[in-house]
Amino acid sequence: MSVKAFAPASVGNVIVGFDVLGMAVKAPGDEVEVSFNEVGEVRIISIKGDGGKLPLEVMKNTAGVAVTELLKALDESRGIDISIEKKMPLGSGLGSSAASAVAGVFAANTLLGSPLAKRDLLPFVMEAERI
């Protein structure tokens, strides 16, 4: 079983929330697909559309950080594989890093049966933006 989520670009950088608290636009955006794995850890399996510029290392990637923090908060021992498709230019000011984190944590929460409400996912995305 896998879950795919899309998060749109954002503009505005409203107050101190970086791109996470920007205003969403309809397109472009990032698509993240997650599935359980048998190794019991978060892994980034692939990133498409970034020209090889983004890290596959989980704790250096916003989607990886957000999903890892979600699993820690839920005391979840199952591992999750993440595949990211970047559909917006990197460094464009459109919230590319936040979009990956939002789509990743939303998809992971859904895969886990939606134990948290959407609004409760914000701290994990904010932690991801910190990196």
Tab-separated table of N, CA, C and O in Angstrom:
chain	number	residue	atom	x	y	z
A	1	MET	N	0.847	-1.184	0.000
A	1	MET	CA	0.000	0.000	0.000
A	1	MET	C	0.887	1.239	0.000
A	1	MET	O	1.892	1.297	0.690
A	2	SER	N	0.481	2.218	-0.791
A	2	SER	CA	1.189	3.489	-0.797
A	2	SER	C	0.169	4.622	-0.841
A	2	SER	O	-0.979	4.427	-1.212
A	3	VAL	N	0.625	5.796	-0.433
A	3	VAL	CA	-0.207	6.998	-0.451
A	3	VAL	C	0.589	8.081	-1.153
A	3	VAL	O	1.776	8.266	-0.879
A	4	LYS	N	-0.073	8.812	-2.045
A	4	LYS	CA	0.556	9.908	-2.768
A	4	LYS	C	-0.155	11.199	-2.386
A	4	LYS	O	-1.392	11.233	-2.310
A	5	ALA	N	0.617	12.258	-2.152
A	5	ALA	CA	0.037	13.559	-1.810
A	5	ALA	C	0.715	14.653	-2.621
A	5	ALA	O	1.898	14.562	-2.942
A	6	PHE	N	-0.042	15.684	-2.932
A	6	PHE	CA	0.447	16.849	-3.667
A	6	PHE	C	0.366	18.064	-2.761
A	6	PHE	O	-0.635	18.255	-2.068
A	7	ALA	N	1.410	18.871	-2.740
A	7	ALA	CA	1.374	20.142	-2.015
A	7	ALA	C	1.763	21.245	-2.988
A	7	ALA	O	2.781	21.137	-3.685
A	8	PRO	N	0.962	22.294	-3.066
A	8	PRO	CA	1.217	23.357	-4.029
A	8	PRO	C	2.331	24.299	-3.591
A	8	PRO	O	2.710	24.344	-2.419
A	9	ALA	N	2.792	25.073	-4.553
A	9	ALA	CA	3.730	26.147	-4.271
A	9	ALA	C	3.045	27.165	-3.361
A	9	ALA	O	1.820	27.180	-3.224
A	10	SER	N	3.853	28.017	-2.749
A	10	SER	CA	3.297	29.070	-1.912
A	10	SER	C	4.081	30.358	-2.138
A	10	SER	O	5.228	30.343	-2.572
A	11	VAL	N	3.446	31.456	-1.848
A	11	VAL	CA	4.084	32.762	-1.942
A	11	VAL	C	3.715	33.561	-0.710
A	11	VAL	O	2.706	33.299	-0.072
A	12	GLY	N	4.548	34.488	-0.372
A	12	GLY	CA	4.185	35.409	0.694
A	12	GLY	C	5.089	35.384	1.898
A	12	GLY	O	5.337	36.412	2.490
A	13	ASN	N	5.611	34.213	2.269
A	13	ASN	CA	6.424	34.126	3.477
A	13	ASN	C	5.802	34.937	4.616
A	13	ASN	O	6.396	35.850	5.163
A	14	VAL	N	4.581	34.600	4.966
A	14	VAL	CA	3.820	35.331	5.968
A	14	VAL	C	4.483	35.207	7.336
A	14	VAL	O	4.807	34.107	7.796
A	15	ILE	N	4.719	36.274	7.975
A	15	ILE	CA	5.355	36.420	9.291
A	15	ILE	C	6.592	35.541	9.405
A	15	ILE	O	7.391	35.493	8.493
A	16	VAL	N	6.794	34.860	10.508
A	16	VAL	CA	8.035	34.117	10.742
A	16	VAL	C	7.908	32.638	10.407
A	16	VAL	O	8.732	31.846	10.809
A	17	GLY	N	6.916	32.254	9.643
A	17	GLY	CA	6.684	30.851	9.334
A	17	GLY	C	7.383	30.359	8.095
A	17	GLY	O	7.149	29.253	7.657
A	18	PHE	N	8.276	31.186	7.519
A	18	PHE	CA	8.946	30.825	6.277
A	18	PHE	C	7.878	30.447	5.248
A	18	PHE	O	6.779	30.979	5.266
A	19	ASP	N	8.178	29.530	4.355
A	19	ASP	CA	7.237	29.179	3.297
A	19	ASP	C	6.047	28.374	3.799
A	19	ASP	O	5.040	28.263	3.125
A	20	VAL	N	6.154	27.781	4.983
A	20	VAL	CA	5.060	26.971	5.518
A	20	VAL	C	3.813	27.818	5.724
A	20	VAL	O	2.700	27.353	5.541
A	21	LEU	N	3.972	29.080	6.092
A	21	LEU	CA	2.823	29.944	6.338
A	21	LEU	C	2.563	30.909	5.177
A	21	LEU	O	1.910	31.916	5.349
A	22	GLY	N	3.071	30.586	4.014
A	22	GLY	CA	2.774	31.369	2.826
A	22	GLY	C	1.374	31.068	2.328
A	22	GLY	O	0.652	30.260	2.904
A	23	MET	N	0.990	31.719	1.275
A	23	MET	CA	-0.320	31.487	0.686
A	23	MET	C	-0.181	30.513	-0.478
A	23	MET	O	0.653	30.715	-1.352
A	24	ALA	N	-0.977	29.465	-0.471
A	24	ALA	CA	-0.871	28.422	-1.495
A	24	ALA	C	-1.419	28.902	-2.828
A	24	ALA	O	-2.356	29.687	-2.881
A	25	VAL	N	-0.794	28.423	-3.894
A	25	VAL	CA	-1.286	28.660	-5.241
A	25	VAL	C	-1.669	27.301	-5.830
A	25	VAL	O	-1.299	26.254	-5.301
A	26	LYS	N	-2.413	27.298	-6.910
A	26	LYS	CA	-2.923	26.037	-7.463
A	26	LYS	C	-1.822	25.155	-8.052
A	26	LYS	O	-1.841	23.939	-7.918
A	27	ALA	N	-0.864	25.749	-8.731
A	27	ALA	CA	0.235	25.008	-9.345
A	27	ALA	C	1.382	25.985	-9.538
A	27	ALA	O	1.148	27.185	-9.628
A	28	PRO	N	2.589	25.533	-9.563
A	28	PRO	CA	3.099	24.162	-9.496
A	28	PRO	C	3.099	23.642	-8.071
A	28	PRO	O	2.616	24.328	-7.161
A	29	GLY	N	3.673	22.482	-7.878
A	29	GLY	CA	3.757	21.893	-6.549
A	29	GLY	C	4.598	20.634	-6.572
A	29	GLY	O	5.144	20.261	-7.606
A	30	ASP	N	4.714	19.995	-5.424
A	30	ASP	CA	5.481	18.754	-5.298
A	30	ASP	C	4.555	17.590	-4.994
A	30	ASP	O	3.527	17.760	-4.335
A	31	GLU	N	4.954	16.426	-5.477
A	31	GLU	CA	4.199	15.198	-5.224
A	31	GLU	C	5.110	14.234	-4.465
A	31	GLU	O	6.252	14.024	-4.859
A	32	VAL	N	4.584	13.687	-3.389
A	32	VAL	CA	5.343	12.755	-2.557
A	32	VAL	C	4.532	11.480	-2.377
A	32	VAL	O	3.340	11.541	-2.066
A	33	GLU	N	5.185	10.352	-2.577
A	33	GLU	CA	4.551	9.050	-2.378
A	33	GLU	C	5.275	8.333	-1.251
A	33	GLU	O	6.506	8.327	-1.202
A	34	VAL	N	4.511	7.743	-0.347
A	34	VAL	CA	5.086	7.017	0.790
A	34	VAL	C	4.507	5.615	0.859
A	34	VAL	O	3.376	5.375	0.438
A	35	SER	N	5.297	4.708	1.393
A	35	SER	CA	4.850	3.332	1.634
A	35	SER	C	5.644	2.777	2.811
A	35	SER	O	6.729	3.277	3.134
A	36	PHE	N	5.096	1.768	3.450
A	36	PHE	CA	5.814	1.128	4.550
A	36	PHE	C	6.986	0.324	3.999
A	36	PHE	O	6.934	-0.190	2.884
A	37	ASN	N	8.030	0.216	4.803
A	37	ASN	CA	9.136	-0.669	4.460
A	37	ASN	C	9.377	-1.631	5.612
A	37	ASN	O	8.820	-1.454	6.699
A	38	GLU	N	10.178	-2.630	5.381
A	38	GLU	CA	10.420	-3.651	6.401
A	38	GLU	C	11.678	-3.411	7.216
A	38	GLU	O	11.994	-4.203	8.090
A	39	VAL	N	12.388	-2.315	6.950
A	39	VAL	CA	13.629	-2.051	7.679
A	39	VAL	C	13.416	-1.192	8.920
A	39	VAL	O	14.332	-1.016	9.715
A	40	GLY	N	12.215	-0.654	9.087
A	40	GLY	CA	11.904	0.090	10.299
A	40	GLY	C	12.544	1.465	10.396
A	40	GLY	O	12.755	1.971	11.493
A	41	GLU	N	12.841	2.070	9.263
A	41	GLU	CA	13.404	3.421	9.284
A	41	GLU	C	12.853	4.219	8.113
A	41	GLU	O	12.286	3.666	7.178
A	42	VAL	N	13.028	5.521	8.198
A	42	VAL	CA	12.615	6.394	7.098
A	42	VAL	C	13.738	6.400	6.063
A	42	VAL	O	14.909	6.552	6.408
A	43	ARG	N	13.355	6.216	4.789
A	43	ARG	CA	14.325	6.259	3.692
A	43	ARG	C	13.752	7.111	2.565
A	43	ARG	O	12.555	7.045	2.299
A	44	ILE	N	14.616	7.873	1.927
A	44	ILE	CA	14.221	8.559	0.702
A	44	ILE	C	14.734	7.700	-0.438
A	44	ILE	O	15.942	7.546	-0.620
A	45	ILE	N	13.814	7.113	-1.162
A	45	ILE	CA	14.129	6.163	-2.227
A	45	ILE	C	14.518	6.875	-3.516
A	45	ILE	O	15.440	6.458	-4.213
A	46	SER	N	13.807	7.955	-3.835
A	46	SER	CA	14.114	8.665	-5.077
A	46	SER	C	13.623	10.099	-5.008
A	46	SER	O	12.691	10.418	-4.279
A	47	ILE	N	14.312	10.932	-5.797
A	47	ILE	CA	13.881	12.316	-6.008
A	47	ILE	C	14.003	12.572	-7.504
A	47	ILE	O	15.073	12.416	-8.084
A	48	LYS	N	12.882	12.952	-8.109
A	48	LYS	CA	12.862	13.280	-9.535
A	48	LYS	C	12.608	14.772	-9.700
A	48	LYS	O	11.907	15.375	-8.902
A	49	GLY	N	13.179	15.344	-10.738
A	49	GLY	CA	12.900	16.734	-11.063
A	49	GLY	C	13.777	17.741	-10.361
A	49	GLY	O	13.531	18.943	-10.459
A	50	ASP	N	14.810	17.288	-9.659
A	50	ASP	CA	15.691	18.205	-8.935
A	50	ASP	C	17.073	18.324	-9.565
A	50	ASP	O	17.936	19.028	-9.049
A	51	GLY	N	17.303	17.592	-10.657
A	51	GLY	CA	18.609	17.607	-11.296
A	51	GLY	C	19.717	17.061	-10.417
A	51	GLY	O	20.876	17.423	-10.578
A	52	GLY	N	19.365	16.203	-9.462
A	52	GLY	CA	20.366	15.609	-8.581
A	52	GLY	C	20.877	16.533	-7.493
A	52	GLY	O	21.875	16.236	-6.841
A	53	LYS	N	20.197	17.636	-7.246
A	53	LYS	CA	20.674	18.634	-6.284
A	53	LYS	C	20.227	18.402	-4.849
A	53	LYS	O	20.853	18.895	-3.924
A	54	LEU	N	19.153	17.678	-4.643
A	54	LEU	CA	18.620	17.509	-3.284
A	54	LEU	C	19.162	16.241	-2.634
A	54	LEU	O	19.370	15.231	-3.300
A	55	PRO	N	19.347	16.290	-1.313
A	55	PRO	CA	19.925	15.137	-0.612
A	55	PRO	C	18.938	13.995	-0.405
A	55	PRO	O	17.774	14.222	-0.069
A	56	LEU	N	19.439	12.791	-0.599
A	56	LEU	CA	18.665	11.597	-0.257
A	56	LEU	C	18.798	11.278	1.230
A	56	LEU	O	18.040	10.471	1.758
A	57	GLU	N	19.742	11.925	1.890
A	57	GLU	CA	19.940	11.716	3.330
A	57	GLU	C	18.723	12.286	4.070
A	57	GLU	O	18.408	13.476	3.963
A	58	VAL	N	18.068	11.431	4.830
A	58	VAL	CA	16.782	11.760	5.446
A	58	VAL	C	16.824	13.035	6.280
A	58	VAL	O	15.949	13.897	6.156
A	59	MET	N	17.822	13.196	7.118
A	59	MET	CA	17.849	14.342	8.022
A	59	MET	C	18.383	15.620	7.372
A	59	MET	O	18.525	16.640	8.034
A	60	LYS	N	18.633	15.574	6.068
A	60	LYS	CA	19.021	16.773	5.326
A	60	LYS	C	17.980	17.135	4.277
A	60	LYS	O	18.204	18.001	3.447
A	61	ASN	N	16.841	16.461	4.318
A	61	ASN	CA	15.774	16.667	3.347
A	61	ASN	C	14.493	16.992	4.120
A	61	ASN	O	14.146	16.293	5.064
A	62	THR	N	13.786	18.038	3.724
A	62	THR	CA	12.625	18.467	4.509
A	62	THR	C	11.536	17.404	4.602
A	62	THR	O	10.920	17.249	5.658
A	63	ALA	N	11.299	16.672	3.538
A	63	ALA	CA	10.295	15.604	3.603
A	63	ALA	C	10.740	14.522	4.582
A	63	ALA	O	9.942	14.025	5.381
A	64	GLY	N	12.010	14.169	4.543
A	64	GLY	CA	12.547	13.155	5.449
A	64	GLY	C	12.456	13.569	6.905
A	64	GLY	O	12.063	12.784	7.775
A	65	VAL	N	12.793	14.823	7.182
A	65	VAL	CA	12.726	15.323	8.556
A	65	VAL	C	11.288	15.328	9.054
A	65	VAL	O	10.992	14.874	10.168
A	66	ALA	N	10.367	15.838	8.249
A	66	ALA	CA	8.960	15.922	8.674
A	66	ALA	C	8.385	14.541	8.977
A	66	ALA	O	7.733	14.339	10.006
A	67	VAL	N	8.643	13.576	8.109
A	67	VAL	CA	8.125	12.221	8.326
A	67	VAL	C	8.790	11.582	9.546
A	67	VAL	O	8.120	10.945	10.364
A	68	THR	N	10.091	11.764	9.698
A	68	THR	CA	10.799	11.216	10.867
A	68	THR	C	10.228	11.775	12.164
A	68	THR	O	9.992	11.028	13.122
A	69	GLU	N	9.990	13.073	12.201
A	69	GLU	CA	9.458	13.705	13.416
A	69	GLU	C	8.032	13.225	13.711
A	69	GLU	O	7.665	13.032	14.868
A	70	LEU	N	7.237	13.034	12.666
A	70	LEU	CA	5.887	12.489	12.846
A	70	LEU	C	5.959	11.102	13.477
A	70	LEU	O	5.251	10.820	14.451
A	71	LEU	N	6.798	10.231	12.947
A	71	LEU	CA	6.912	8.871	13.476
A	71	LEU	C	7.391	8.875	14.925
A	71	LEU	O	6.900	8.098	15.748
A	72	LYS	N	8.337	9.752	15.256
A	72	LYS	CA	8.814	9.867	16.648
A	72	LYS	C	7.670	10.271	17.572
A	72	LYS	O	7.489	9.697	18.636
A	73	ALA	N	6.914	11.283	17.156
A	73	ALA	CA	5.822	11.788	17.999
A	73	ALA	C	4.750	10.728	18.235
A	73	ALA	O	4.126	10.693	19.296
A	74	LEU	N	4.546	9.864	17.250
A	74	LEU	CA	3.534	8.812	17.365
A	74	LEU	C	4.087	7.525	17.960
A	74	LEU	O	3.357	6.553	18.121
A	75	ASP	N	5.387	7.528	18.272
A	75	ASP	CA	6.064	6.330	18.779
A	75	ASP	C	5.826	5.152	17.836
A	75	ASP	O	5.538	4.035	18.256
A	76	GLU	N	5.952	5.447	16.554
A	76	GLU	CA	5.701	4.468	15.491
A	76	GLU	C	7.009	3.781	15.104
A	76	GLU	O	7.993	4.441	14.803
A	77	SER	N	7.012	2.469	15.118
A	77	SER	CA	8.243	1.724	14.806
A	77	SER	C	8.334	1.272	13.349
A	77	SER	O	9.404	0.841	12.911
A	78	ARG	N	7.238	1.373	12.606
A	78	ARG	CA	7.303	0.983	11.191
A	78	ARG	C	8.113	2.017	10.405
A	78	ARG	O	8.068	3.206	10.697
A	79	GLY	N	8.821	1.538	9.398
A	79	GLY	CA	9.578	2.433	8.541
A	79	GLY	C	8.758	2.884	7.352
A	79	GLY	O	7.793	2.221	6.957
A	80	ILE	N	9.158	4.002	6.778
A	80	ILE	CA	8.453	4.558	5.626
A	80	ILE	C	9.461	4.928	4.547
A	80	ILE	O	10.469	5.579	4.819
A	81	ASP	N	9.179	4.500	3.318
A	81	ASP	CA	9.946	4.888	2.142
A	81	ASP	C	9.275	6.097	1.506
A	81	ASP	O	8.038	6.157	1.413
A	82	ILE	N	10.076	7.050	1.058
A	82	ILE	CA	9.588	8.295	0.473
A	82	ILE	C	10.132	8.442	-0.944
A	82	ILE	O	11.340	8.297	-1.162
A	83	SER	N	9.248	8.746	-1.883
A	83	SER	CA	9.636	9.104	-3.249
A	83	SER	C	9.090	10.496	-3.518
A	83	SER	O	7.910	10.765	-3.273
A	84	ILE	N	9.954	11.383	-4.003
A	84	ILE	CA	9.598	12.786	-4.199
A	84	ILE	C	9.689	13.135	-5.679
A	84	ILE	O	10.664	12.787	-6.342
A	85	GLU	N	8.672	13.838	-6.157
A	85	GLU	CA	8.731	14.382	-7.503
A	85	GLU	C	8.592	15.897	-7.405
A	85	GLU	O	7.529	16.415	-7.051
A	86	LYS	N	9.699	16.595	-7.675
A	86	LYS	CA	9.718	18.053	-7.634
A	86	LYS	C	9.080	18.574	-8.915
A	86	LYS	O	9.502	18.223	-10.003
A	87	LYS	N	8.071	19.409	-8.765
A	87	LYS	CA	7.378	19.954	-9.930
A	87	LYS	C	7.418	21.474	-9.923
A	87	LYS	O	6.532	22.127	-10.459
A	88	MET	N	8.456	22.005	-9.277
A	88	MET	CA	8.678	23.450	-9.290
A	88	MET	C	10.173	23.702	-9.211
A	88	MET	O	10.924	22.851	-8.722
A	89	PRO	N	10.620	24.840	-9.681
A	89	PRO	CA	12.050	25.126	-9.670
A	89	PRO	C	12.588	25.289	-8.248
A	89	PRO	O	11.950	25.911	-7.394
A	90	LEU	N	13.773	24.732	-8.010
A	90	LEU	CA	14.431	24.901	-6.722
A	90	LEU	C	14.903	26.344	-6.575
A	90	LEU	O	15.325	26.963	-7.541
A	91	GLY	N	14.833	26.864	-5.361
A	91	GLY	CA	15.311	28.211	-5.101
A	91	GLY	C	14.495	29.301	-5.776
A	91	GLY	O	14.964	30.424	-5.945
A	92	SER	N	13.268	29.005	-6.122
A	92	SER	CA	12.426	29.954	-6.854
A	92	SER	C	11.658	30.898	-5.942
A	92	SER	O	11.016	31.823	-6.410
A	93	GLY	N	11.692	30.640	-4.644
A	93	GLY	CA	10.891	31.438	-3.728
A	93	GLY	C	9.440	30.993	-3.676
A	93	GLY	O	8.589	31.684	-3.121
A	94	LEU	N	9.156	29.813	-4.236
A	94	LEU	CA	7.787	29.301	-4.264
A	94	LEU	C	7.516	28.258	-3.174
A	94	LEU	O	6.505	27.579	-3.204
A	95	GLY	N	8.421	28.117	-2.229
A	95	GLY	CA	8.180	27.192	-1.131
A	95	GLY	C	8.416	25.743	-1.484
A	95	GLY	O	7.733	24.859	-0.967
A	96	SER	N	9.390	25.478	-2.316
A	96	SER	CA	9.665	24.114	-2.755
A	96	SER	C	9.990	23.182	-1.591
A	96	SER	O	9.492	22.063	-1.535
A	97	SER	N	10.799	23.637	-0.656
A	97	SER	CA	11.154	22.766	0.475
A	97	SER	C	9.944	22.502	1.363
A	97	SER	O	9.732	21.379	1.825
A	98	ALA	N	9.139	23.514	1.582
A	98	ALA	CA	7.941	23.337	2.410
A	98	ALA	C	6.938	22.417	1.733
A	98	ALA	O	6.294	21.599	2.395
A	99	ALA	N	6.808	22.525	0.413
A	99	ALA	CA	5.858	21.680	-0.304
A	99	ALA	C	6.217	20.210	-0.144
A	99	ALA	O	5.340	19.365	0.085
A	100	SER	N	7.490	19.882	-0.232
A	100	SER	CA	7.913	18.487	-0.044
A	100	SER	C	7.607	18.014	1.376
A	100	SER	O	7.143	16.893	1.573
A	101	ALA	N	7.873	18.854	2.352
A	101	ALA	CA	7.610	18.484	3.746
A	101	ALA	C	6.119	18.302	3.999
A	101	ALA	O	5.701	17.330	4.642
A	102	VAL	N	5.307	19.223	3.494
A	102	VAL	CA	3.852	19.150	3.683
A	102	VAL	C	3.288	17.890	3.031
A	102	VAL	O	2.535	17.138	3.654
A	103	ALA	N	3.644	17.662	1.771
A	103	ALA	CA	3.130	16.483	1.072
A	103	ALA	C	3.607	15.206	1.759
A	103	ALA	O	2.841	14.250	1.907
A	104	GLY	N	4.861	15.188	2.199
A	104	GLY	CA	5.405	14.000	2.855
A	104	GLY	C	4.724	13.669	4.166
A	104	GLY	O	4.332	12.521	4.401
A	105	VAL	N	4.555	14.660	5.016
A	105	VAL	CA	3.955	14.394	6.324
A	105	VAL	C	2.460	14.104	6.195
A	105	VAL	O	1.920	13.257	6.919
A	106	PHE	N	1.791	14.758	5.251
A	106	PHE	CA	0.371	14.474	5.029
A	106	PHE	C	0.190	13.045	4.520
A	106	PHE	O	-0.678	12.307	5.004
A	107	ALA	N	1.012	12.646	3.556
A	107	ALA	CA	0.921	11.289	3.018
A	107	ALA	C	1.242	10.250	4.087
A	107	ALA	O	0.558	9.225	4.200
A	108	ALA	N	2.272	10.499	4.893
A	108	ALA	CA	2.642	9.549	5.950
A	108	ALA	C	1.536	9.427	6.992
A	108	ALA	O	1.203	8.316	7.428
A	109	ASN	N	0.951	10.544	7.385
A	109	ASN	CA	-0.151	10.509	8.345
A	109	ASN	C	-1.323	9.702	7.784
A	109	ASN	O	-1.939	8.902	8.497
A	110	THR	N	-1.614	9.876	6.500
A	110	THR	CA	-2.689	9.125	5.851
A	110	THR	C	-2.356	7.637	5.814
A	110	THR	O	-3.211	6.795	6.113
A	111	LEU	N	-1.117	7.305	5.460
A	111	LEU	CA	-0.679	5.909	5.430
A	111	LEU	C	-0.854	5.246	6.794
A	111	LEU	O	-1.205	4.071	6.888
A	112	LEU	N	-0.639	6.011	7.846
A	112	LEU	CA	-0.765	5.503	9.213
A	112	LEU	C	-2.208	5.458	9.711
A	112	LEU	O	-2.460	5.122	10.867
A	113	GLY	N	-3.150	5.818	8.861
A	113	GLY	CA	-4.556	5.797	9.260
A	113	GLY	C	-5.063	7.130	9.777
A	113	GLY	O	-6.084	7.186	10.458
A	114	SER	N	-4.364	8.204	9.514
A	114	SER	CA	-4.734	9.572	9.912
A	114	SER	C	-4.929	9.727	11.414
A	114	SER	O	-5.972	10.208	11.871
A	115	PRO	N	-3.910	9.374	12.222
A	115	PRO	CA	-4.051	9.536	13.662
A	115	PRO	C	-4.075	10.996	14.108
A	115	PRO	O	-4.579	11.297	15.194
A	116	LEU	N	-3.556	11.900	13.281
A	116	LEU	CA	-3.545	13.314	13.637
A	116	LEU	C	-4.377	14.121	12.653
A	116	LEU	O	-4.428	13.809	11.457
A	117	ALA	N	-4.994	15.181	13.160
A	117	ALA	CA	-5.721	16.120	12.310
A	117	ALA	C	-4.705	16.917	11.484
A	117	ALA	O	-3.547	17.061	11.888
A	118	LYS	N	-5.141	17.463	10.356
A	118	LYS	CA	-4.233	18.234	9.492
A	118	LYS	C	-3.515	19.335	10.269
A	118	LYS	O	-2.316	19.520	10.116
A	119	ARG	N	-4.234	20.061	11.098
A	119	ARG	CA	-3.616	21.175	11.833
A	119	ARG	C	-2.525	20.701	12.788
A	119	ARG	O	-1.616	21.446	13.112
A	120	ASP	N	-2.609	19.447	13.229
A	120	ASP	CA	-1.613	18.909	14.152
A	120	ASP	C	-0.327	18.487	13.451
A	120	ASP	O	0.654	18.120	14.117
A	121	LEU	N	-0.294	18.542	12.130
A	121	LEU	CA	0.903	18.191	11.369
A	121	LEU	C	1.855	19.371	11.223
A	121	LEU	O	3.024	19.189	10.889
A	122	LEU	N	1.403	20.572	11.489
A	122	LEU	CA	2.199	21.780	11.299
A	122	LEU	C	3.538	21.757	12.044
A	122	LEU	O	4.559	22.122	11.459
A	123	PRO	N	3.607	21.339	13.303
A	123	PRO	CA	4.915	21.330	13.985
A	123	PRO	C	5.984	20.489	13.291
A	123	PRO	O	7.163	20.842	13.316
A	124	PHE	N	5.586	19.408	12.637
A	124	PHE	CA	6.554	18.557	11.958
A	124	PHE	C	7.095	19.243	10.701
A	124	PHE	O	8.275	19.123	10.383
A	125	VAL	N	6.234	19.980	10.029
A	125	VAL	CA	6.657	20.720	8.846
A	125	VAL	C	7.543	21.894	9.265
A	125	VAL	O	8.544	22.196	8.610
A	126	MET	N	7.197	22.551	10.344
A	126	MET	CA	8.021	23.659	10.847
A	126	MET	C	9.418	23.163	11.236
A	126	MET	O	10.418	23.819	10.968
A	127	GLU	N	9.496	21.998	11.848
A	127	GLU	CA	10.796	21.428	12.201
A	127	GLU	C	11.595	21.122	10.936
A	127	GLU	O	12.806	21.346	10.885
A	128	ALA	N	10.935	20.658	9.914
A	128	ALA	CA	11.613	20.372	8.650
A	128	ALA	C	12.161	21.665	8.030
A	128	ALA	O	13.278	21.698	7.528
A	129	GLU	N	11.386	22.720	8.058
A	129	GLU	CA	11.838	24.000	7.504
A	129	GLU	C	13.028	24.558	8.287
A	129	GLU	O	13.840	25.300	7.751
A	130	ARG	N	13.149	24.190	9.543
A	130	ARG	CA	14.276	24.648	10.356
A	130	ARG	C	15.606	24.191	9.778
A	130	ARG	O	16.610	24.880	9.868
A	131	ILE	N	15.621	23.008	9.167
A	131	ILE	CA	16.892	22.507	8.634
A	131	ILE	C	17.282	23.248	7.381
A	131	ILE	O	18.372	23.220	6.920
